[in-house]
XYZ file of C-alpha atoms in Angstrom:
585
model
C 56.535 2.138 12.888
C 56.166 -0.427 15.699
C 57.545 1.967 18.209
C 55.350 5.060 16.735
C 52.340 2.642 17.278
C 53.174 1.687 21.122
C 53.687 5.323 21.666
C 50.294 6.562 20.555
C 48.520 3.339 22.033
C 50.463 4.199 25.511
C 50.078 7.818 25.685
C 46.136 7.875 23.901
C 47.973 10.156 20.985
C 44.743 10.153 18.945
C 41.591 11.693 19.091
C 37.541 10.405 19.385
C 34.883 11.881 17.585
C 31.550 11.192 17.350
C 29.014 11.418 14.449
C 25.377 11.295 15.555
C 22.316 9.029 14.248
C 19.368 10.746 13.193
C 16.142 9.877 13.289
C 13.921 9.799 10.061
C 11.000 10.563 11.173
C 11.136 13.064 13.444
C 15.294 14.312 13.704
C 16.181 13.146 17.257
C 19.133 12.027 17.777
C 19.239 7.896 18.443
C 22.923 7.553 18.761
C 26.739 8.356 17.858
C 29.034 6.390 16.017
C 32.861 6.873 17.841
C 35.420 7.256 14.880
C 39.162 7.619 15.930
C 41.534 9.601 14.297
C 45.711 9.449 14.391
C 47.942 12.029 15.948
C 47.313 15.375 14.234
C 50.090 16.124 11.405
C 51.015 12.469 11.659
C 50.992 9.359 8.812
C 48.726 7.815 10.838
C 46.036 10.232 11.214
C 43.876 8.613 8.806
C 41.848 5.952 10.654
C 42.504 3.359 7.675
C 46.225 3.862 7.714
C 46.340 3.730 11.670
C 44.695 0.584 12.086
C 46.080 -1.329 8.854
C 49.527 -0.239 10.369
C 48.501 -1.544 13.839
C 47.604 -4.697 11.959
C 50.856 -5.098 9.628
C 52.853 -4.876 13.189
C 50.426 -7.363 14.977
C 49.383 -4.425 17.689
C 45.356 -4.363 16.183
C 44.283 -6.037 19.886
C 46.096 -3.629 21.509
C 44.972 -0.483 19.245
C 41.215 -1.406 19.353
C 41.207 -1.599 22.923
C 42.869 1.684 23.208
C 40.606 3.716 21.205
C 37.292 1.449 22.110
C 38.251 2.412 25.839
C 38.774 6.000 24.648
C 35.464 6.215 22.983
C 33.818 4.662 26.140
C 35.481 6.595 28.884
C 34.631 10.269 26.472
C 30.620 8.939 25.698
C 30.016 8.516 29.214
C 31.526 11.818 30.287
C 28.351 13.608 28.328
C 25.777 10.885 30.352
C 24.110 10.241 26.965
C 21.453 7.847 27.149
C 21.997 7.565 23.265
C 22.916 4.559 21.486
C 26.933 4.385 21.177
C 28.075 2.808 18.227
C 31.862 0.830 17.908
C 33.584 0.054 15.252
C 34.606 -3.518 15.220
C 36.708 -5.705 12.580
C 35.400 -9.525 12.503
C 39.070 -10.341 13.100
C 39.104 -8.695 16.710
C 35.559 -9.945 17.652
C 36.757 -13.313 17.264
C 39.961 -12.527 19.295
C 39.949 -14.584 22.198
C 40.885 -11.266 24.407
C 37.387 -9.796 22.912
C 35.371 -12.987 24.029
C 36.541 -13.515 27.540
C 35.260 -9.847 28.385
C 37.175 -6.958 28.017
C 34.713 -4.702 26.596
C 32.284 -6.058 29.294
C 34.840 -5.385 31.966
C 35.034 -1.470 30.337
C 31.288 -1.277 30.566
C 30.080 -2.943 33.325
C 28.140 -1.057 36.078
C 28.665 2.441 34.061
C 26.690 2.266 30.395
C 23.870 0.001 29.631
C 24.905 -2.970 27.371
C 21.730 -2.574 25.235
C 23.373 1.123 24.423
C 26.257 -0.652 22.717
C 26.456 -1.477 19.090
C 29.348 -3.646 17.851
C 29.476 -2.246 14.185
C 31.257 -4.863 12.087
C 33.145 -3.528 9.847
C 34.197 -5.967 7.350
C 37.422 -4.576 5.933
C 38.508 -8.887 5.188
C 36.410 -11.702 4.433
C 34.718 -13.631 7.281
C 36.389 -16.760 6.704
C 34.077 -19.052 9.355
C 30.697 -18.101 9.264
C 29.564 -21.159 11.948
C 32.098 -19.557 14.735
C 31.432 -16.213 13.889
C 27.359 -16.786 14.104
C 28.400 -18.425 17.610
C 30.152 -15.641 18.861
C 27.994 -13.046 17.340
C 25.086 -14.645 19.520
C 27.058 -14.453 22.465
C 26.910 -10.855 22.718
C 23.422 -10.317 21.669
C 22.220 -12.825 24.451
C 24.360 -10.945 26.782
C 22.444 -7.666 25.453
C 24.704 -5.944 23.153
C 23.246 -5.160 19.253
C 24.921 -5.304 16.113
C 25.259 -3.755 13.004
C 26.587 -4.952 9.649
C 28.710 -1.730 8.450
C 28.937 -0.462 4.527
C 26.046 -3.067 3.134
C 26.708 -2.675 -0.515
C 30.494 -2.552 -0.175
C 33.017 -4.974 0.182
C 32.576 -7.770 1.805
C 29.528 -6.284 3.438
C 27.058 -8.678 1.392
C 23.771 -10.229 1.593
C 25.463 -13.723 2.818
C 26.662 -11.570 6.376
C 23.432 -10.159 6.718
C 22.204 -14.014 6.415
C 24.121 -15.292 8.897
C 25.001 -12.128 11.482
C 21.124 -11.437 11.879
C 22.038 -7.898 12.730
C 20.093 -5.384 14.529
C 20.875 -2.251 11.998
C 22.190 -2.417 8.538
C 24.410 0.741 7.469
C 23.935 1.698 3.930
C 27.318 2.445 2.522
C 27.051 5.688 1.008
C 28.333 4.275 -2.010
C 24.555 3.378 -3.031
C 23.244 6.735 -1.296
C 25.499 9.323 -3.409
C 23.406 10.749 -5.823
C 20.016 8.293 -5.393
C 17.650 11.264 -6.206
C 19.084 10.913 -9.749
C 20.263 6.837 -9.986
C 16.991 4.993 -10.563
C 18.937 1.604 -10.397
C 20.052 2.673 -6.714
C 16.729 2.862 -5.491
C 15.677 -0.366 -6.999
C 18.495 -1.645 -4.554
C 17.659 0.166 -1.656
C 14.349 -0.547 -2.050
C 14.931 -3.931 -1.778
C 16.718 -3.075 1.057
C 13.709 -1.394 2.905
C 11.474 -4.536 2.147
C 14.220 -6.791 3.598
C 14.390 -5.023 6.503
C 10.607 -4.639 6.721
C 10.385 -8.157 6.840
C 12.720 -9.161 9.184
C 12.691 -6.476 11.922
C 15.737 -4.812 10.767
C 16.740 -1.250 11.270
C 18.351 0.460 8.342
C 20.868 3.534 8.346
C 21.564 5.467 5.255
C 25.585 6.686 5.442
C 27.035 9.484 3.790
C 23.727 11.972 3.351
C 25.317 15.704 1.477
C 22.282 16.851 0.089
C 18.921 17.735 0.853
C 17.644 15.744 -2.259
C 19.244 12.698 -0.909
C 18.188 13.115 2.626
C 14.421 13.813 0.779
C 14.721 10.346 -0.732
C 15.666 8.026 1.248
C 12.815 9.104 3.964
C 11.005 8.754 0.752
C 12.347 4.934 0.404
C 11.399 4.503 4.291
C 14.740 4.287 5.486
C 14.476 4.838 9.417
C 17.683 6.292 9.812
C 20.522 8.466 8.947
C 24.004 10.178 9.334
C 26.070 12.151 6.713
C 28.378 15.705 6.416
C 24.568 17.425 5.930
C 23.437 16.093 9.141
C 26.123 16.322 11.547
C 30.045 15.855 10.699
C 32.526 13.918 13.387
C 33.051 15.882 16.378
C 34.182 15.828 19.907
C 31.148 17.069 21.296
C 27.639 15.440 20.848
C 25.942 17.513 18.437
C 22.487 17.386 17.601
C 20.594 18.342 14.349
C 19.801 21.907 13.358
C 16.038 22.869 13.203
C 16.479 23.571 9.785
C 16.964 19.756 8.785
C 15.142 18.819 11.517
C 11.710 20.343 10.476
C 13.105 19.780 6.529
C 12.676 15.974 8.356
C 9.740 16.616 9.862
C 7.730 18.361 7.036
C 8.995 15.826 5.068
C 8.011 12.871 6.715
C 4.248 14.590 7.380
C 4.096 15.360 3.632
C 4.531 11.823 2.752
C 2.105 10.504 4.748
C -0.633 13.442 4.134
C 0.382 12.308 0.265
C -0.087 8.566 0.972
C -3.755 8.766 1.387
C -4.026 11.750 -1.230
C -4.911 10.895 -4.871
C -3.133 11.837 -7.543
C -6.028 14.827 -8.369
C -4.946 16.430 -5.043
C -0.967 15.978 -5.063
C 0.880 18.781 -5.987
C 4.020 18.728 -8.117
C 5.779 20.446 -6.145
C 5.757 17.778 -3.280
C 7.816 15.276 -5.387
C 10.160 17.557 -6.874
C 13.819 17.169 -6.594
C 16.165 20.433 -5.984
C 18.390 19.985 -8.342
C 20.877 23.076 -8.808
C 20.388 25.185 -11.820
C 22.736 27.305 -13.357
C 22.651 30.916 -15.069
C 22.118 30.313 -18.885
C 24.802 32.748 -19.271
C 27.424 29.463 -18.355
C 29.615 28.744 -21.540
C 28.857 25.205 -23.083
C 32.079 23.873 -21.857
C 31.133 23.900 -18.171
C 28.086 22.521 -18.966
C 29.502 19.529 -20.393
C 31.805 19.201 -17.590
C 28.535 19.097 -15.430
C 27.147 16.156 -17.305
C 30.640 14.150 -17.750
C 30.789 13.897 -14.249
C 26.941 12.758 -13.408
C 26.297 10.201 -15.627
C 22.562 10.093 -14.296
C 22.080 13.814 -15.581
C 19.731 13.715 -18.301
C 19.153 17.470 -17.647
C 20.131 20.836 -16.328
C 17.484 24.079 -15.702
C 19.076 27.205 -16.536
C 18.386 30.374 -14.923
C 18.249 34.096 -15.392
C 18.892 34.997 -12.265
C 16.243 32.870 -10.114
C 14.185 32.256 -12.568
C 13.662 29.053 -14.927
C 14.796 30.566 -18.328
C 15.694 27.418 -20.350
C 16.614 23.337 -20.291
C 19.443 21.599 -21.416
C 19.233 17.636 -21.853
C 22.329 15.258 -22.163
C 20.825 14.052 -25.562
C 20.443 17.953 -27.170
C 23.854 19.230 -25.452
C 25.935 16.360 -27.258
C 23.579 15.845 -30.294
C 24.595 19.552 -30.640
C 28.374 19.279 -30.032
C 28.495 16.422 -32.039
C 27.391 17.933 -35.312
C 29.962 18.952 -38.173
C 32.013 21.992 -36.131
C 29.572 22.224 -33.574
C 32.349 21.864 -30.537
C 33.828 24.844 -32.470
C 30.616 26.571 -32.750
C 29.508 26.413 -28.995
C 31.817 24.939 -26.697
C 33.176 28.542 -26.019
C 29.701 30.274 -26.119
C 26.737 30.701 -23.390
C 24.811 27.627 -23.264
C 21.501 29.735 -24.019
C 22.363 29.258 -28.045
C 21.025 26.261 -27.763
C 19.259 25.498 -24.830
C 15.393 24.613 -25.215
C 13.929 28.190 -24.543
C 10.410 26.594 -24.153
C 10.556 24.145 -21.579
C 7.844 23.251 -19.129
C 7.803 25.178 -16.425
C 4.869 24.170 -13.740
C 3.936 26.227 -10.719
C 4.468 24.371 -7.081
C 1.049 23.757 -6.513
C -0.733 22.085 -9.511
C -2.209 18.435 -9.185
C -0.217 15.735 -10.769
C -2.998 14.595 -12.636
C -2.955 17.914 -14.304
C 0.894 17.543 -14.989
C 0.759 14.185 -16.453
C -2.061 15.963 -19.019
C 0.625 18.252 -20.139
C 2.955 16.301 -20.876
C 0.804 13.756 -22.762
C 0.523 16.561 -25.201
C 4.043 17.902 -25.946
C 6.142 17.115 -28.604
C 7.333 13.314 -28.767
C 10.681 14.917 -28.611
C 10.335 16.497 -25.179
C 7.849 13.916 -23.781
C 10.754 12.304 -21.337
C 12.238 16.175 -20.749
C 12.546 17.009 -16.936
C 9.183 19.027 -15.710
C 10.567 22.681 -14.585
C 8.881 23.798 -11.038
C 8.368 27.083 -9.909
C 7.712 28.214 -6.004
C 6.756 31.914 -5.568
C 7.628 32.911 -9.578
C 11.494 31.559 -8.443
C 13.128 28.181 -9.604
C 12.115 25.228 -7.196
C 13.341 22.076 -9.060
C 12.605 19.390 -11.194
C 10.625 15.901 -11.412
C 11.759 13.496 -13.621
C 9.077 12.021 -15.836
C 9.940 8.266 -14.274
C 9.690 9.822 -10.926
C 6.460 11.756 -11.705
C 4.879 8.326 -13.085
C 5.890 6.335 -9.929
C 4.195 8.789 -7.391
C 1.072 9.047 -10.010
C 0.959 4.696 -9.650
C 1.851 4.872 -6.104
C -0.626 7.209 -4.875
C -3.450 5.876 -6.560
C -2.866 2.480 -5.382
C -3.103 3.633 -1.656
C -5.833 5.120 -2.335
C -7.411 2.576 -3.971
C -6.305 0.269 -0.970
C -7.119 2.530 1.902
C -10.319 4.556 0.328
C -14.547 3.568 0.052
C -14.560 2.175 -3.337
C -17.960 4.148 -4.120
C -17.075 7.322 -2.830
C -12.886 7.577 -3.117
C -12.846 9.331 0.085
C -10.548 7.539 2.938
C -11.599 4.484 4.868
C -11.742 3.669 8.442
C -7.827 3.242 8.665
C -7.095 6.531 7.470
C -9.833 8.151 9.467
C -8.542 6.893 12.830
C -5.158 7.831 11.411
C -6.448 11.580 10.822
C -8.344 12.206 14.065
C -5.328 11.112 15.999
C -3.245 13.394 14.047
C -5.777 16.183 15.117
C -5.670 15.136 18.577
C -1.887 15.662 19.004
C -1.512 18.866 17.148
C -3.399 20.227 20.440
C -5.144 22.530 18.303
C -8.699 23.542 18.180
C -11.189 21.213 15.766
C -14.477 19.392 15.607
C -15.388 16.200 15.150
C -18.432 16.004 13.023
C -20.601 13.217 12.456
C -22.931 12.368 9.331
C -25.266 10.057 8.657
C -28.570 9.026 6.765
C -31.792 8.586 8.148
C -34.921 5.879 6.292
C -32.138 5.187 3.561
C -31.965 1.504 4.174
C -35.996 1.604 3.505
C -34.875 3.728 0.016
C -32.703 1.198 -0.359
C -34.606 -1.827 -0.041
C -37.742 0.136 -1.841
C -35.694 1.863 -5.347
C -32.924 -0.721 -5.140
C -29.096 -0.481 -4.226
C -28.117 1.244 -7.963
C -30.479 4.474 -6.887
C -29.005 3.916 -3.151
C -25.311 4.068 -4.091
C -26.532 7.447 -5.920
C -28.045 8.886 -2.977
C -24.353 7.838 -0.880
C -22.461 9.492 -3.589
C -24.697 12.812 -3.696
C -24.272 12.639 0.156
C -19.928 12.461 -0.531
C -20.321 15.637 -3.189
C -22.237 17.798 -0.893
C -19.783 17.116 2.005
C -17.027 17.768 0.105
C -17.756 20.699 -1.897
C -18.950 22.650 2.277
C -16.244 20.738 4.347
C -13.058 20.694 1.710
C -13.564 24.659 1.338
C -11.570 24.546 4.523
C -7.910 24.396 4.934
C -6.775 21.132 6.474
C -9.948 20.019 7.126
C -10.922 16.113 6.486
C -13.831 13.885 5.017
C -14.020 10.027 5.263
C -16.482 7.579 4.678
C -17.186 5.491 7.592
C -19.275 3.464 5.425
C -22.419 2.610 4.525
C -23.957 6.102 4.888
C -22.023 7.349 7.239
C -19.465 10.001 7.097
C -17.113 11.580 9.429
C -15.477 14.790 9.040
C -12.869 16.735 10.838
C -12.755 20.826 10.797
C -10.542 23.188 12.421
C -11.814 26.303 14.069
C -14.691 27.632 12.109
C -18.578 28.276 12.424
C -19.737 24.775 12.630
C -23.223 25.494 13.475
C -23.118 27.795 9.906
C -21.239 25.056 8.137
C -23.900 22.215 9.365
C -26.939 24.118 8.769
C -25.987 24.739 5.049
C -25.066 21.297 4.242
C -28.495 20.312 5.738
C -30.580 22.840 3.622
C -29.227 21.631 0.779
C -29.457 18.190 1.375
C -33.316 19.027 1.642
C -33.467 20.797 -1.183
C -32.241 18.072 -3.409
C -32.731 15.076 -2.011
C -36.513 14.778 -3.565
C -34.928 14.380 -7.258
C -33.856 11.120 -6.091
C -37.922 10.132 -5.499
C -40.559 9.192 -8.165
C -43.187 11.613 -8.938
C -46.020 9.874 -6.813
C -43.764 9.247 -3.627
C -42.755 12.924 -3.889
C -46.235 14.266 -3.333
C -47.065 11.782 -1.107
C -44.343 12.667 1.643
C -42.998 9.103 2.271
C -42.405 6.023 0.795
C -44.271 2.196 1.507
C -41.564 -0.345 2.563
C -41.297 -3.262 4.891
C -39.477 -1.920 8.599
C -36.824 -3.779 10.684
C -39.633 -5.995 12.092
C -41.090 -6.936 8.963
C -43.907 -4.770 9.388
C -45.249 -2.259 6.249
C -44.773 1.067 7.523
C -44.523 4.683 5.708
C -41.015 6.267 5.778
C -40.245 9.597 5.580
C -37.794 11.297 2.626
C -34.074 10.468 3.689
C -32.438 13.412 5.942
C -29.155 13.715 7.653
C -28.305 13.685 10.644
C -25.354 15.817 11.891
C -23.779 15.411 15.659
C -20.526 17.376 16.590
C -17.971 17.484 19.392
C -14.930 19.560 19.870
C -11.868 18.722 21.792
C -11.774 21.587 24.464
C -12.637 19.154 26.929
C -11.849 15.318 25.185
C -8.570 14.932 24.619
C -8.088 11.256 23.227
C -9.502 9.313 20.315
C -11.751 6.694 22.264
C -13.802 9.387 23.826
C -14.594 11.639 21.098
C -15.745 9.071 18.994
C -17.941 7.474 21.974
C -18.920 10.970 22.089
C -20.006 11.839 18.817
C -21.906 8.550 18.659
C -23.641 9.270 21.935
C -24.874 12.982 20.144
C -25.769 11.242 16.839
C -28.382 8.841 18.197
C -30.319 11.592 19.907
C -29.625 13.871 17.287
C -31.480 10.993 14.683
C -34.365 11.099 16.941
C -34.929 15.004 16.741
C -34.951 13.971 12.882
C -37.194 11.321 12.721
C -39.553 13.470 15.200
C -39.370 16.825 12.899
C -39.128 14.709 9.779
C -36.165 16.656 8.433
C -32.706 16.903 8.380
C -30.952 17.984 11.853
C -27.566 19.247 13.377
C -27.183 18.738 17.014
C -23.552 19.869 19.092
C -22.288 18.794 22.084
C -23.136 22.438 23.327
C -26.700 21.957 22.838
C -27.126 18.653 24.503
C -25.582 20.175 27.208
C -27.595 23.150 27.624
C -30.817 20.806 27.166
């Protein structure tokens, strides 16, 4: 074994490959992680066998330096100015060949040290945490990061994290198999996230499969990623496909459109999970085979052809079997004899709210029964009534934390958020000002309870004209103003009849006397009595064919509202002015 070892140190008789680093949030690639494998055909050409071997003969110095060379000398041949990541077992680090330099001699004046990770791998126990901290700092002050490999496994505990301070912490895919479906994994993970949250640590989920999995941990806000879905070990550099990477992408956008969206306005579909259903034609014994080997299964959608036809729940399937001859009686027959034939079955785009109504009033029986979704009249997938109840809470406590508590619609935060989102699509859109002229003399005259009336009839005229448009946004600056943003449309058109209504109604918030009268009698600014006019809007809008940042559309806007408030208090009515007109006068 010994002299099989020296051979395939001497000679290189092993092969690098590299496994990229995804990006969460948008798909890039931010680095590779070099694996090694044996000679082809040989004992050894499983990494854990060749480098226990190496270890057993006392050749691991000599192996690691071999195959971290490798690694180095095939990464720079692509001139990646990615992130290379190294496997490294806390016994080498401490070696005193590692310490005085040898990877720094292999990397000096060719690769950046900031590019290198040191992954630890902890395949033993880190017997002295007070040298290891020592030596650990030594390479970060001399530029190099670290990460703490297979957190959740091994020896790969909370205590290393403690001590190593590490720059990323890999998720052993241990706690990411099957997360969509383990709520006690998330719990963990999400504990995880908040850690690293805290203390300015990057996390990487390991070992992504499935699309469900990849869907939640961006949903957990884990930054990064790698798995068989994403990208397997190769000797090239691969990057992601644009499938995944816009699956990322529309993900990641979803979430955050969702995160200021209340529960009214979320659709199912967003928080479903693809599980695979199967054709309700299946006999009963593959079924159970199914749920015996996914404990976290509480259910399975069956299908005729691609449509939802039927559910089948863990408890039903084995109360079923379990019955005097029932094994005899199904086991051997489809499992549509006794799947539920009635399940519900939601389409894609209905509300939560609306979804948590419909369940409220099924049978106790099938009150914790998976909701069925349907896309385009075809199976989509499934939300688990825990899951549906967590997004309800979750959404409606952003919105309570980021929205106007009179109106609901999105504060200040979320409308800088959603202008600058505008701005970057580089697409055509308006930004449209509103805001109320003589109401602080209503205010002051009928009292604030009539005045928060008159701001909330404001918000339900503006969102009835201005949320008839797809992808178009309202927010309450506050106060009574208002800010909107609209794609390419008639804005003029859409302006003028939020105005004429506005006039219309208004009056119903005045008493009799002040109605006929015209105004109303209340002490100005200057404490001076003066008459004020009924309350009108003013409207003041600017597009971004010529402004192309946040800072000067809104000085913009502002600019066109203020002379825009004067054409209303000298016409004593309600007034739209654009950028085009201002322009042209």
């Amino acid at each position: 074994m010994k002299q099989l070892l020296r051979e395939i140190i001497e000679n290189k008789h092993f092969t690098t490959l590299f496994q990229p680093i995804f990006s969460l949030s948008n798909g890039n690639v931010v680095g590779y992680e070099a694996l090694t494998r044996g000679p082809e055909g040989s004992i050894l050409y499983n990494p854990e066998k060749l480098f226990e071997s190496a270890k057993n003969e006392s050749l691991l110095w000599e192996m690691e330096l071999s195959t971290r060379s490798s690694a180095i000398e095939r990464f720079l041949s692509f001139q990646s100015d990615k992130m290379l990541f190294l496997n490294v077992d806390p016994d080498i680090i401490k070696d005193e060949k590692f310490v005085k330099g040898s990877t720094k001699h292999l990397l000096e004046n060719i690769i950046k040290q900031s590019n290198i990770v040191f992954e630890i791998t902890e395949k033993t126990a880190i017997k002295d945490y007070i040298e290891f901290k020592e030596i650990i700092k030594n390479y970060k002050t001399q530029g190099y990061k670290i990460a703490i490999d297979d957190v959740g496994a091994g020896y790969s505990g909370l205590t290393t994290i403690s001590e190593v301070r590490p720059n990323f912490i890999k998720i052993d895919m241990f706690l990411i198999r099957d997360i969509d479906k383990n709520n006690f994994k998330k719990s963990i993970v999400k504990a995880l996230v908040e850690l690293a949250n805290n203390s300015n640590l990057k996390l990487i989920a390991e070992g992504i499969e499935t699309l469900d999995e990849l869907k939640t941990v961006i949903e957990l806000g884990i930054t990064m990623a790698q798995g068989f879905l994403l990208g397997k070990p190769s000797k090239e550099l691969l990057v992601l496909d644009n499938v995944l990477q816009n699956f990322i992408q529309e993900t990641k956008l979803s979430l955050e459109k969702m995160k200021f969206t209340s529960a009214f306005k979320s659709q199912i579909g967003k928080i479903a999970r693809r599980d695979e259903g199967k054709q309700c034609s299946n006999l009963s014994k593959d079924i159970e085979k199914i749920f015996l080997s996914n404990v976290n299964l509480h259910g399975i959608v069956l299908l005729d052809e691609d449509k939802a036809a039927g559910l089948i729940t863990r408890r039903e399937f084995f109360t079923q079997l379990g019955t005097q001859f029932g094994r005899e009686l199904y086991l051997n027959k489809p499992i549509e004899k006794i799947m539920d034939q009635e399940p519900l079955i939601l389409d894609y785009s209905i509300p939560i709210d609306q979804v948590i109504k419909k369940i409220a009033n099924r049978e106790e029986n099938k009150l914790y029964d998976y909701v069925i979704v349907e896309k385009d009249e075809k199976y989509f997938g499934v939300v688990p009534i825990i899951s549906l109840l967590e997004k309800s809470m979750e959404l409606e406590l952003n919105v309570a934390k980021y929205s106007n508590p009179l109106t609901g619609l999105p504060g200040n935060l979320i409308i800088e958020e959603k202008i600058r989102e505008f701005i970057d699509k580089e697409v055509p859109f308006s930004l449209i000002y509103f805001d109320l002229n003589n109401f602080k003399s209503f205010n002051d005259y009928y009292s604030f309870e009539r005045g928060d009336k008159v701001i909330k009839y404001t918000a339900n005229i503006l969102e009835r004209h201005i949320g008839f448009h797809k992808d178009a946004f309202l927010g309450h600056v506050g106060g009574d103003d208002f800010i909107a943003v609209v794609g390419a449309y008639e804005i003029e058109r859409l302006c003028c009849n939020i105005t004429e209504e506005f006039d219309f109604n208004i009056k119903r918030f005045y008493n009799e006397e002040d109605i006929n009268k015209g105004y109303i009698t209340s002490i100005d600014r200057d404490v001076t009595e003066k008459h004020f006019p009924m309350i009108s809007i003013s409207i003041a809008s600017v597009n971004n064919k010529k402004i192309a940042n946040y800072e000067n559309m809104t000085e913009k806007v502002s600019e066109i509202k203020k002379i825009c408030k004067e054409l209303c208090k000298k016409f004593k009515k309600s007034y739209f002015l654009s950028e085009e007109e201002v322009l042209i006068k």
